[in-house]
Amino acid sequence: MRAVSPEVFLISRPEVDYVELAEYLRAVGGESWLQRVDESREGWNDGQNLAEFAGRTCYRSWEPGLNPNVTRVRSDQGEYLRNILASAHGSVLEHVNYTFALHNVSRVFTHELVRHRVGVAISQESLRFVRLNDIPFWFPEWAREDAELMKRATEMLDRMEEFQNWMAAHFGLDEDGVPFAEKKHRTSFMRRFAPEGVGTGLVWTANVRTLRHTIEARTAAGAEEEIRLVFNRIGEIMQEEAPALFGDYVVEDGAWIPIWRKV
């Protein structure tokens, strides 16, 4: 058994093609909004820019007069996006996607996470193909403080790990010439003897609308403790990454509570 802790890596964020965006804005008369884009774009946040761009497209609110119904436009991005959240205009947030690599999370965690299907993409490590030669396992702090529990749990996990390696030798999986199809067949059987708490990995992509909902739902007091830990970290990452889109949360006893809900 190998003790591990869940880890979160933000590996992909939106990237706006400002050349094409500029062509569109010239076509619709949105040059005044275009002027805000500095050539170096230093300090610009593509995720927030994309959300604002999508929102302004809906009302043609690049500047007053393009839409006769619009006589005033917000020039400050933070103010504009706060109004998007307050108005529950969440559809424009679906254009903005972030991708995370989640490392050493358990299959308990992934069984919970896959319940969030709208606005996400998931690629998970397959134990049909990936053979276990050790069992990475996360213990919460309260469990680590229980000496008798840890002794018994470690003994059981070590025995399961030993059995995984025994099966690999028994099936001759490392012998020369064993077809991959045979390895896959045996490995699929062997995973049945791994605990649901075994550490695994996945790539998880979600749009901002889904992220906001999932951070709130999975850090709530009644959520499973590992998923609370992971989404607390995701919340911290996103608050730093896109403060105008995630700055309205208040954290109380580990629960992330947004000012604007059901966006």
Short mmCIF file of N, CA and C in Angstrom, two decimals, residues 4 37 40 56 58-59 83 103 107 149 155 157 171 173 181 184 189 225 232 238 252 257 260-261:
data_model
loop_
_atom_site.label_atom_id
_atom_site.label_comp_id
_atom_site.label_asym_id
_atom_site.label_seq_id
_atom_site.Cartn_x
_atom_site.Cartn_y
_atom_site.Cartn_z
N VAL A 4 -1.17 8.17 -0.46
CA VAL A 4 -1.18 9.28 -1.42
C VAL A 4 -2.20 10.32 -0.96
N VAL A 37 -8.49 45.84 -26.18
CA VAL A 37 -7.56 44.73 -26.27
C VAL A 37 -6.18 45.27 -26.62
N SER A 40 -0.26 43.58 -26.69
CA SER A 40 0.48 42.56 -25.93
C SER A 40 -0.46 41.67 -25.13
N ARG A 56 -21.95 40.01 -24.83
CA ARG A 56 -22.22 41.22 -25.62
C ARG A 56 -22.78 40.87 -26.98
N CYS A 58 -24.99 38.68 -27.54
CA CYS A 58 -26.43 38.45 -27.39
C CYS A 58 -27.24 39.74 -27.53
N TYR A 59 -26.67 40.85 -27.06
CA TYR A 59 -27.42 42.12 -27.06
C TYR A 59 -26.82 43.16 -28.01
N ASN A 83 -22.81 41.49 -13.47
CA ASN A 83 -24.20 41.62 -13.93
C ASN A 83 -24.67 40.36 -14.63
N HIS A 103 -5.30 13.74 -9.89
CA HIS A 103 -4.32 12.68 -9.66
C HIS A 103 -4.52 12.08 -8.27
N ARG A 107 -11.70 5.81 -6.79
CA ARG A 107 -12.86 5.48 -7.60
C ARG A 107 -14.16 5.77 -6.85
N LEU A 149 -7.08 1.36 13.60
CA LEU A 149 -7.69 1.37 12.27
C LEU A 149 -6.62 1.33 11.19
N GLU A 155 -2.67 -3.56 6.79
CA GLU A 155 -2.49 -5.01 6.62
C GLU A 155 -3.38 -5.54 5.51
N LEU A 157 -4.74 -3.84 2.96
CA LEU A 157 -4.34 -3.30 1.66
C LEU A 157 -3.04 -3.94 1.18
N PHE A 171 -0.39 -15.59 -13.85
CA PHE A 171 -0.86 -15.55 -15.24
C PHE A 171 0.29 -15.38 -16.23
N LEU A 173 2.07 -12.68 -16.93
CA LEU A 173 1.83 -11.50 -17.76
C LEU A 173 3.12 -10.81 -18.21
N ALA A 181 -3.82 -8.47 -25.86
CA ALA A 181 -5.22 -8.85 -25.62
C ALA A 181 -5.34 -9.78 -24.42
N LYS A 184 -4.79 -7.67 -21.30
CA LYS A 184 -5.99 -6.88 -21.03
C LYS A 184 -7.07 -7.74 -20.38
N PHE A 189 -9.81 -8.82 -15.12
CA PHE A 189 -10.22 -9.69 -14.01
C PHE A 189 -9.55 -9.25 -12.70
N GLU A 225 -16.33 13.39 1.77
CA GLU A 225 -15.20 14.19 2.24
C GLU A 225 -14.08 14.34 1.22
N ASN A 232 -12.73 21.95 -3.12
CA ASN A 232 -12.21 23.12 -2.44
C ASN A 232 -10.97 23.63 -3.16
N MET A 238 -9.82 28.30 -9.39
CA MET A 238 -10.65 29.10 -10.28
C MET A 238 -10.84 30.53 -9.76
N GLU A 252 -17.62 29.05 4.01
CA GLU A 252 -18.03 28.88 5.40
C GLU A 252 -17.90 27.41 5.78
N ILE A 257 -20.16 28.99 -0.99
CA ILE A 257 -21.53 29.48 -1.17
C ILE A 257 -21.49 30.71 -2.05
N TRP A 260 -24.54 34.56 -6.20
CA TRP A 260 -25.50 34.35 -7.29
C TRP A 260 -25.57 32.87 -7.61
N ARG A 261 -26.75 32.29 -7.47
CA ARG A 261 -26.95 30.88 -7.68
C ARG A 261 -27.78 30.64 -8.93
#
